[in-house]
Short mmCIF file of N, CA and C in Angstrom, two decimals:
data_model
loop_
_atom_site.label_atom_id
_atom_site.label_comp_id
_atom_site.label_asym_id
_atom_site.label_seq_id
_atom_site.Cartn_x
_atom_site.Cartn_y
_atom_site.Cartn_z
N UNK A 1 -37.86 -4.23 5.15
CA UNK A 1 -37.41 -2.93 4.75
C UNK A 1 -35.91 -2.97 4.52
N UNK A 2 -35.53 -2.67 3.66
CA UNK A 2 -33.97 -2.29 3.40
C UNK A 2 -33.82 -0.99 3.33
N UNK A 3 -32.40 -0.76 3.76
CA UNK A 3 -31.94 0.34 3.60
C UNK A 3 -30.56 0.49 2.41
N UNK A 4 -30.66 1.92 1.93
CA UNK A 4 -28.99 1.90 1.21
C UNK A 4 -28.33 2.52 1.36
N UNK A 5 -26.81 1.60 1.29
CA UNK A 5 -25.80 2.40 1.82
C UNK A 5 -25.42 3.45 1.21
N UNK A 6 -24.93 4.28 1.78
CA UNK A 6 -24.46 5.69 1.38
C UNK A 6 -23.20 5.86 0.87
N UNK A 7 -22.50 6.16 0.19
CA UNK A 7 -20.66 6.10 0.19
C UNK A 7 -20.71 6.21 -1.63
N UNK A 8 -19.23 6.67 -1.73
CA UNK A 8 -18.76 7.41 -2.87
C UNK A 8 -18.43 6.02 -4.39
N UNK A 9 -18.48 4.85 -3.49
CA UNK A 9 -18.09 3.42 -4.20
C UNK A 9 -19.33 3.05 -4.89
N UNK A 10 -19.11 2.14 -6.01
CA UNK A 10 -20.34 1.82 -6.61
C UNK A 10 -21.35 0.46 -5.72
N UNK A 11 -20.74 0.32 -4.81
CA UNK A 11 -21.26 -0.54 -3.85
C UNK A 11 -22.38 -0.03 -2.91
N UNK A 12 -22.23 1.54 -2.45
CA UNK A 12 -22.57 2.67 -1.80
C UNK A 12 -23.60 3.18 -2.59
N UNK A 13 -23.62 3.10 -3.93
CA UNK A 13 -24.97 4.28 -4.46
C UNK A 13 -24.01 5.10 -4.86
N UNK A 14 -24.22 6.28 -3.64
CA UNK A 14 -23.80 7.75 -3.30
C UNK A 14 -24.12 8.45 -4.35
N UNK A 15 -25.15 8.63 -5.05
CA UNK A 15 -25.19 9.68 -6.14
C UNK A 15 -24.67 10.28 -6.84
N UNK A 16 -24.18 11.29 -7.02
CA UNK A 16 -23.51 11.87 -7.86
C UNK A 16 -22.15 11.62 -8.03
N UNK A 17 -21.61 11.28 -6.47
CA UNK A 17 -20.33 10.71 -6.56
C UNK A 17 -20.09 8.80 -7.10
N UNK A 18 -21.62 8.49 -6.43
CA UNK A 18 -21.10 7.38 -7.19
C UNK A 18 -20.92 6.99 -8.89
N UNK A 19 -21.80 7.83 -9.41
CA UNK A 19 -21.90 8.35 -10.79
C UNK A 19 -20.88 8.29 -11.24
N UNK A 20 -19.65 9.83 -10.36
CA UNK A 20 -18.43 10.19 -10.62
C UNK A 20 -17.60 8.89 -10.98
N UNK A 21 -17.82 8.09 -10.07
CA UNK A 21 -16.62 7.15 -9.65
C UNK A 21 -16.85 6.33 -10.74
N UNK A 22 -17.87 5.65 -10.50
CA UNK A 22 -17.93 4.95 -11.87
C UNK A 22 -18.05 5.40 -13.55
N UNK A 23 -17.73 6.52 -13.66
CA UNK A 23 -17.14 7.04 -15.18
C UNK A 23 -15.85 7.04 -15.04
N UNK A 24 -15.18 7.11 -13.69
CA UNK A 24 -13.70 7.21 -13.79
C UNK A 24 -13.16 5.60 -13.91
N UNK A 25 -13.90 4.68 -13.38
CA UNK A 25 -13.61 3.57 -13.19
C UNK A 25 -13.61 2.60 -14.59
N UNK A 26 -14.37 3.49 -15.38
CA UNK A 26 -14.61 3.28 -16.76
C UNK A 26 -13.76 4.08 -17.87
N UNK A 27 -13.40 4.91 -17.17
CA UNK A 27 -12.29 5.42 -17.99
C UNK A 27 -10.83 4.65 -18.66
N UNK A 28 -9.97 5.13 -19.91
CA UNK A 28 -9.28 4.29 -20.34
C UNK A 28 -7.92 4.32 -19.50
N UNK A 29 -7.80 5.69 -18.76
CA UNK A 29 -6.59 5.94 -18.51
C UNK A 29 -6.63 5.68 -16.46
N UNK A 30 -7.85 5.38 -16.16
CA UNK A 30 -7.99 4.04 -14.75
C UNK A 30 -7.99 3.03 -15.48
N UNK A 31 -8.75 2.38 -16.27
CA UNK A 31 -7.82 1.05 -16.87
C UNK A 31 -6.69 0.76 -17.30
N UNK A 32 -5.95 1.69 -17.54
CA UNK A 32 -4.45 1.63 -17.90
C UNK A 32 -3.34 1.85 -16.08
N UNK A 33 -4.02 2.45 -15.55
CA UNK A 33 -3.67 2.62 -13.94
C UNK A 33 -4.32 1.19 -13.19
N UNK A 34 -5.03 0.52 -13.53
CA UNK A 34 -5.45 -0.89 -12.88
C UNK A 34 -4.33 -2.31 -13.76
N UNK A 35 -4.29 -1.48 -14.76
CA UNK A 35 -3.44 -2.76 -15.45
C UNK A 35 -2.25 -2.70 -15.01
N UNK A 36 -1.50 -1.73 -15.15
CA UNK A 36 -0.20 -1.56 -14.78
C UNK A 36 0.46 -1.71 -12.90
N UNK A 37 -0.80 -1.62 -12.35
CA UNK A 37 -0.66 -1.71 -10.91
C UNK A 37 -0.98 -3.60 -10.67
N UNK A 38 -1.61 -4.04 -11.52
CA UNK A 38 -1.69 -5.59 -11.07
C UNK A 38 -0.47 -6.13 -12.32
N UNK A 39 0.23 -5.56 -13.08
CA UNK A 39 1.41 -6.15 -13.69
C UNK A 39 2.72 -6.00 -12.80
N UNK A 40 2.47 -4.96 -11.73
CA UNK A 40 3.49 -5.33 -11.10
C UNK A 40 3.36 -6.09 -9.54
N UNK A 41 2.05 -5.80 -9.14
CA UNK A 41 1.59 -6.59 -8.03
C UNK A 41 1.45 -8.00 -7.55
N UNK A 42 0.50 -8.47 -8.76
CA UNK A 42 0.17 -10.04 -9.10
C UNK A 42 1.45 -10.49 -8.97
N UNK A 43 2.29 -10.69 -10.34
CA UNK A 43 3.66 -11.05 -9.88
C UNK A 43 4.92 -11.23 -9.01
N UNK A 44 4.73 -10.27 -8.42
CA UNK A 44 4.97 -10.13 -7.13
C UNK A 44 4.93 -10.48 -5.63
N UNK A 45 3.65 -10.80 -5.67
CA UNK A 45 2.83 -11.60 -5.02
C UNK A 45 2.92 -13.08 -4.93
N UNK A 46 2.93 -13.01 -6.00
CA UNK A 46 3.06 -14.81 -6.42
C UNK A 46 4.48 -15.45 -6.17
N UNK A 47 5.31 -14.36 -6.25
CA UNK A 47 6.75 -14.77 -6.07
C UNK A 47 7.18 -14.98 -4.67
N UNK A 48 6.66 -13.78 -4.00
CA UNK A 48 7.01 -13.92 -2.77
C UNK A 48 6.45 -14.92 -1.65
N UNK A 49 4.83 -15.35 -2.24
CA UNK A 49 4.52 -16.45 -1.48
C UNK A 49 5.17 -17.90 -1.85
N UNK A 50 5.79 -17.62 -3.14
CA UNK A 50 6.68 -19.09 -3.33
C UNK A 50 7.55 -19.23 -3.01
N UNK A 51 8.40 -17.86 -2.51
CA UNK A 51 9.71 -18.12 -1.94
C UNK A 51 9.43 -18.01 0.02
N UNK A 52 8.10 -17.74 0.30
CA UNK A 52 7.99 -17.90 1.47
C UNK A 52 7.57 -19.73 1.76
N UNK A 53 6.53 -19.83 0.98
CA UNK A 53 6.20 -21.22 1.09
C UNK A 53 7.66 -22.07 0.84
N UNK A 54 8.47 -21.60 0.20
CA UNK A 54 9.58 -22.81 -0.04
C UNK A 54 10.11 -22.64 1.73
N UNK A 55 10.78 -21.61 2.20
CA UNK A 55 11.12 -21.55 3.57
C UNK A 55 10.00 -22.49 4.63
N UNK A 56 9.31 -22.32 4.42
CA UNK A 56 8.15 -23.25 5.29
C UNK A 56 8.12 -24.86 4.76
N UNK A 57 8.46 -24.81 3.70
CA UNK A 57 8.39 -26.60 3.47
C UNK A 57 9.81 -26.89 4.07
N UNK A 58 10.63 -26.30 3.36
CA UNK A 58 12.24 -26.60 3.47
C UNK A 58 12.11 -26.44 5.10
N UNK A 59 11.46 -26.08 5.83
CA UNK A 59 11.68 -26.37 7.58
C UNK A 59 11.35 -27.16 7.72
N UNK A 60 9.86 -27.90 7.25
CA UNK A 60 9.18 -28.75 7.61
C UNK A 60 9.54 -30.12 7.48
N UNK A 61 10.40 -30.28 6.05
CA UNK A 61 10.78 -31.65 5.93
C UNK A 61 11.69 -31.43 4.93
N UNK A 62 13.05 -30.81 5.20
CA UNK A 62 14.22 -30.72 4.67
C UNK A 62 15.12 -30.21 5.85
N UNK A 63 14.80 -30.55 7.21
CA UNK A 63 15.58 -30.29 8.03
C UNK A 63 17.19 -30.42 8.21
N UNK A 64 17.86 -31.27 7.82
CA UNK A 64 18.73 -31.87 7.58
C UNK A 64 20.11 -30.88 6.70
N UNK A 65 18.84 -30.11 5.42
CA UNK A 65 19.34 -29.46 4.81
C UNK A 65 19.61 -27.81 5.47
N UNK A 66 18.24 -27.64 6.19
CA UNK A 66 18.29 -26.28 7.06
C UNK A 66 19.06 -26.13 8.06
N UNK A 67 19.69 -27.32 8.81
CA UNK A 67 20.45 -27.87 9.62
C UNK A 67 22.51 -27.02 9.17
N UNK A 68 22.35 -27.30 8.36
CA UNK A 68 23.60 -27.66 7.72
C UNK A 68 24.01 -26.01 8.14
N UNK A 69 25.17 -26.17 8.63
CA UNK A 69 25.96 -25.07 9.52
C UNK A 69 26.46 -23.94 8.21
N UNK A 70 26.36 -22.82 7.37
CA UNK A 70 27.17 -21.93 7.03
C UNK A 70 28.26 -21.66 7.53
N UNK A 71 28.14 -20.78 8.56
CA UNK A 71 29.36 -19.98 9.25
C UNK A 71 29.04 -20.06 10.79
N UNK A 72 29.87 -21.05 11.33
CA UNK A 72 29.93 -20.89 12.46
C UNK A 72 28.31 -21.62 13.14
N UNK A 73 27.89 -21.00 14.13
CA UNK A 73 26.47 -21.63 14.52
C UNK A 73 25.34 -21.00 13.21
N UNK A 74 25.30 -20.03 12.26
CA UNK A 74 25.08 -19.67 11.49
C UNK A 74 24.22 -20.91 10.54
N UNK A 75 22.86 -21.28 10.42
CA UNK A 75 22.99 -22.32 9.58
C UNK A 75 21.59 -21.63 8.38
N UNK A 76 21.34 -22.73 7.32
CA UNK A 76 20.60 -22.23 6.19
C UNK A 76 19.49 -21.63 6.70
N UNK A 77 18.76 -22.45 7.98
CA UNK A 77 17.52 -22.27 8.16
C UNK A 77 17.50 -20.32 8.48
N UNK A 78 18.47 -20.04 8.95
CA UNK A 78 18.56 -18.67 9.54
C UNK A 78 19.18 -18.04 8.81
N UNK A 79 19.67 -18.22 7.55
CA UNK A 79 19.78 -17.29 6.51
C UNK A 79 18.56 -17.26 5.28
N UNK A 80 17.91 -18.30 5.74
CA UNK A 80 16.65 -18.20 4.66
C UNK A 80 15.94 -17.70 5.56
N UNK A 81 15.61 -17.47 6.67
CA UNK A 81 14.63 -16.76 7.07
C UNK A 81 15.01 -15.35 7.41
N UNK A 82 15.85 -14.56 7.50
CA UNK A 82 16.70 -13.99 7.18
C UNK A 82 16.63 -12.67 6.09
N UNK A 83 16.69 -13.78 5.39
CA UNK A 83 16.28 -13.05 3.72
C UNK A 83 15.03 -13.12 3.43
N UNK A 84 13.99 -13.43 4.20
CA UNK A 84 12.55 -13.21 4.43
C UNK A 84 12.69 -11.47 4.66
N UNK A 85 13.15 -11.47 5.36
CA UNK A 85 13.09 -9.77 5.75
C UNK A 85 13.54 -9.04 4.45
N UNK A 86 15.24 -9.50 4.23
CA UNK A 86 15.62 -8.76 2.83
C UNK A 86 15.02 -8.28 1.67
N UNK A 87 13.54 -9.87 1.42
CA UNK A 87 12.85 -9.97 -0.14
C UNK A 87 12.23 -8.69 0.35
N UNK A 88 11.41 -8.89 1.46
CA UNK A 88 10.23 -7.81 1.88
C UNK A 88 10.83 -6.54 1.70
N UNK A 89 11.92 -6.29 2.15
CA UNK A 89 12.13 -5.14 2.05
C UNK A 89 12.64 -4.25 0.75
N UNK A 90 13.53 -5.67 0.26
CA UNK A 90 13.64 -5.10 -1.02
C UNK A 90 12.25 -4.94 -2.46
N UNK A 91 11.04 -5.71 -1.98
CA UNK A 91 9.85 -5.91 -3.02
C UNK A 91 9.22 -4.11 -2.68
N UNK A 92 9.42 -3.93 -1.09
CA UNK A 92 9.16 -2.02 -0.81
C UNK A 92 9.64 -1.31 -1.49
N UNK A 93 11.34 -1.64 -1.56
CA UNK A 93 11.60 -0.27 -2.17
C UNK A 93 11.39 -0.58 -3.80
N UNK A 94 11.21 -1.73 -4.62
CA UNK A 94 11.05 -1.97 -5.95
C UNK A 94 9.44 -1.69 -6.07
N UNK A 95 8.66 -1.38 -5.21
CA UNK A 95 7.19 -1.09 -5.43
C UNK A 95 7.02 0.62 -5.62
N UNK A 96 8.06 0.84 -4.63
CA UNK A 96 7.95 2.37 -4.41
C UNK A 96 8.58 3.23 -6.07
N UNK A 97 9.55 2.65 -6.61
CA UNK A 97 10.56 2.97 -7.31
C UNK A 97 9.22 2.60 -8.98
N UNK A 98 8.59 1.37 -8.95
CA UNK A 98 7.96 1.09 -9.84
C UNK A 98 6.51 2.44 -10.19
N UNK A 99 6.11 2.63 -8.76
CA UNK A 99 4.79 3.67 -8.52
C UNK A 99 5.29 5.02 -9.28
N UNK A 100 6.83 5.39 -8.29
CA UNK A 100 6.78 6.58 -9.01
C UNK A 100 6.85 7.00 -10.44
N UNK A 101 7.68 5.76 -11.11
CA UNK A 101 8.03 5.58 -12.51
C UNK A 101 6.60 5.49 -13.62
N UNK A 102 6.08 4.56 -12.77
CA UNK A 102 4.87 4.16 -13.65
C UNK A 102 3.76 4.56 -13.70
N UNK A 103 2.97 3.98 -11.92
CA UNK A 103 1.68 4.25 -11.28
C UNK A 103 1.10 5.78 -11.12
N UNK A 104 2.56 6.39 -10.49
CA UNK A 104 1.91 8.23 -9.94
C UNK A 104 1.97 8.98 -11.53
N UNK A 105 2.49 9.13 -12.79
CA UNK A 105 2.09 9.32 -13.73
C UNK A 105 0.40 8.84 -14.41
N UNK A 106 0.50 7.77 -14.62
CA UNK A 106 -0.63 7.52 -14.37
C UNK A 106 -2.17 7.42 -14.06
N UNK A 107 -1.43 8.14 -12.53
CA UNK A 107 -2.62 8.14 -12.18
C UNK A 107 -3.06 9.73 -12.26
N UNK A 108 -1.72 10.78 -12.21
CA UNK A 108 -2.14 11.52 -12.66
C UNK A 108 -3.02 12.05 -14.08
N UNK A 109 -2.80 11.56 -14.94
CA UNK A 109 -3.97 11.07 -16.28
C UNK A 109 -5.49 11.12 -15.83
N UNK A 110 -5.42 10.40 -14.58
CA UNK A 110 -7.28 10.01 -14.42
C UNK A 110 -7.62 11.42 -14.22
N UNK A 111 -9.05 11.73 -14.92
CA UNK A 111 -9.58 12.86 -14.55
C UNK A 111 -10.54 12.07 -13.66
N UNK A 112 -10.23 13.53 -12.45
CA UNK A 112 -11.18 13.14 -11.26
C UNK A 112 -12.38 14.38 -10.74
N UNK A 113 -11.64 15.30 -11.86
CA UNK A 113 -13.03 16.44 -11.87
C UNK A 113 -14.21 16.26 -11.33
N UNK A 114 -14.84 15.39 -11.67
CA UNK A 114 -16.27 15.26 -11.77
C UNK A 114 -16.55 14.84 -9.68
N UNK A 115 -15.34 14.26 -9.67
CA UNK A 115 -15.69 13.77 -6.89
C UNK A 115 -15.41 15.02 -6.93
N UNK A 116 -16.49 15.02 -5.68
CA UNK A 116 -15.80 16.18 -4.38
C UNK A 116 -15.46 15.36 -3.44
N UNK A 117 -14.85 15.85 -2.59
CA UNK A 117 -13.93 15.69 -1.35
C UNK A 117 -15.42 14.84 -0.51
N UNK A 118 -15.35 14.01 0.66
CA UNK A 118 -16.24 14.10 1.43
C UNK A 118 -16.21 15.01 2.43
N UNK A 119 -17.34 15.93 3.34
CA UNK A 119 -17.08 16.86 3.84
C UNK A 119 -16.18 16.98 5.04
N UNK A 120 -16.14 15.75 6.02
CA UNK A 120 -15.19 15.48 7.02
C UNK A 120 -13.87 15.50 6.69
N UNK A 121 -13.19 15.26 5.01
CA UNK A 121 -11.99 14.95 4.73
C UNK A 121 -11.37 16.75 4.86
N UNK A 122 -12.79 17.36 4.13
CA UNK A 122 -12.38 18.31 3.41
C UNK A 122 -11.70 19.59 4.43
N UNK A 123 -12.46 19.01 5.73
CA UNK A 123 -12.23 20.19 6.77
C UNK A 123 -11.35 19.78 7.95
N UNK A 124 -10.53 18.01 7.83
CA UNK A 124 -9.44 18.01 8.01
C UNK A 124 -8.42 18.78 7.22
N UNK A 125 -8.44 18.69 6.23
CA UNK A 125 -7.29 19.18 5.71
C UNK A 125 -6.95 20.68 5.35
N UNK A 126 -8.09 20.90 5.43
CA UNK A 126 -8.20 22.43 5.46
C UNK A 126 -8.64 23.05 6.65
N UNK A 127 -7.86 22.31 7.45
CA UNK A 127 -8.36 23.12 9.04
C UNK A 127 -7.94 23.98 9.61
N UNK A 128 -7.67 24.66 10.73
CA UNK A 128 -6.79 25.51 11.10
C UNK A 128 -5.31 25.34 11.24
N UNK A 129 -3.99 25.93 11.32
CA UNK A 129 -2.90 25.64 11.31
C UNK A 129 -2.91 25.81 12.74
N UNK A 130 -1.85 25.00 13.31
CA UNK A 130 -1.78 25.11 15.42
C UNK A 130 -0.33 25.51 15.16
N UNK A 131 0.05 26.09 16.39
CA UNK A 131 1.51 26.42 16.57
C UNK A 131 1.59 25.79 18.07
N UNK A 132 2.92 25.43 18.35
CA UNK A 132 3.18 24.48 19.33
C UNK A 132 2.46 24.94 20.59
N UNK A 133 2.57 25.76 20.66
CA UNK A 133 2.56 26.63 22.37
C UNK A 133 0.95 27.26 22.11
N UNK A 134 0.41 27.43 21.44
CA UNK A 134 -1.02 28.13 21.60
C UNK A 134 -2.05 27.10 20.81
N UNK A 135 -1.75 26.17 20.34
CA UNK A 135 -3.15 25.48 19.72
C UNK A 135 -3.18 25.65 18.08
N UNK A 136 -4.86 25.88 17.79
CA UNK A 136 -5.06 26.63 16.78
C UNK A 136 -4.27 27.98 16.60
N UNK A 137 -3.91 28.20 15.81
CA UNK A 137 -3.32 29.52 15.46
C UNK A 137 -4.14 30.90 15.51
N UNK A 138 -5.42 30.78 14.91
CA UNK A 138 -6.44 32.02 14.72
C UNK A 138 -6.99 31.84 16.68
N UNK A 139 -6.71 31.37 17.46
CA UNK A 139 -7.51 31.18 18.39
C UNK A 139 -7.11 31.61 20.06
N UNK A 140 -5.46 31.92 19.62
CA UNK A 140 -4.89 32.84 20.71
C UNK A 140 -4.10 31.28 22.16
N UNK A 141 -3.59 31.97 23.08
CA UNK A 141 -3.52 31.29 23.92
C UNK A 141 -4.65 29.91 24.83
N UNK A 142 -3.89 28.69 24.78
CA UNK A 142 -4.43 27.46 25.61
C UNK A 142 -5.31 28.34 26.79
N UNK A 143 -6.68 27.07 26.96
CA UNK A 143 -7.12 27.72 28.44
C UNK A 143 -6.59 27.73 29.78
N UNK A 144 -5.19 26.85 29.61
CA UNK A 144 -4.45 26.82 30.79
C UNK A 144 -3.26 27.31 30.41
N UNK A 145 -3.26 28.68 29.77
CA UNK A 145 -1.88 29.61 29.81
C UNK A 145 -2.54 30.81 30.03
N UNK A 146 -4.28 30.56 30.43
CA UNK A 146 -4.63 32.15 30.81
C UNK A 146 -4.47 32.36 32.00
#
């Protein structure tokens, strides 16, 4: 006996939503939001594991060279690893800067008309508002401030 999974993905079935998903997924303007998100990703990717892999060889058997003092006790090995942090951080804010420019346009384009929300999402987010001191808001004072 098999069973099938349930869920909004075309992996899932899910009926109507999976329907949904896959007309959007087929759409030109999610293919233009998949292209443009792996033109800046892929590359990216690829760069940074080559400039990580170079730090990992260059330890492994270019010691000599990692050795070699900059400034003071300061030496290469600890400014290339170093700038491990820098790439990362700087590939964040060039991802963030690329999304808003490119990706969140974009993706605004996809029509997504056709999903609903799943129902657990829907009644997080639309739940009650709390205020610090009483909880829920519609619901009056905590049971330990009566």
């Amino acid at each position: 006996m098999t069973t099938k999974a349930s869920g909004p993905g075309p992996a899932g079935g899910g009926g109507d939503d999976g329907r949904a998903y896959l007309g959007i997924e087929q759409s030109v303007e999610f293919q233009r939001l998949r292209a443009a998100f792996r033109r800046f990703v892929f590359p990216m990717t690829v760069a940074f594991l080559v400039w990580y892999l170079l730090y990992v060889v260059l330890s492994a058997y270019a010691r000599g060279f990692m050795g070699t003092k900059v400034v003071g006790e300061i030496n290469v090995a600890l400014v290339f690893g170093l700038l491990q942090f820098v790439s990362t951080f700087t590939i964040a804010v060039l991802y963030e800067r690329y999304a808003r420019r490119k990706l969140e346009p974009l993706a605004a384009s996809v029509d997504t008309s056709g999903v609903t929300a799943p129902a657990g999402r829907a009644a997080v987010e639309d739940g009650p508002e709390t205020t610090p001191d009483h909880g829920p808001a519609d619901q009056g004072p905590r049971k330990d401030e009566r």
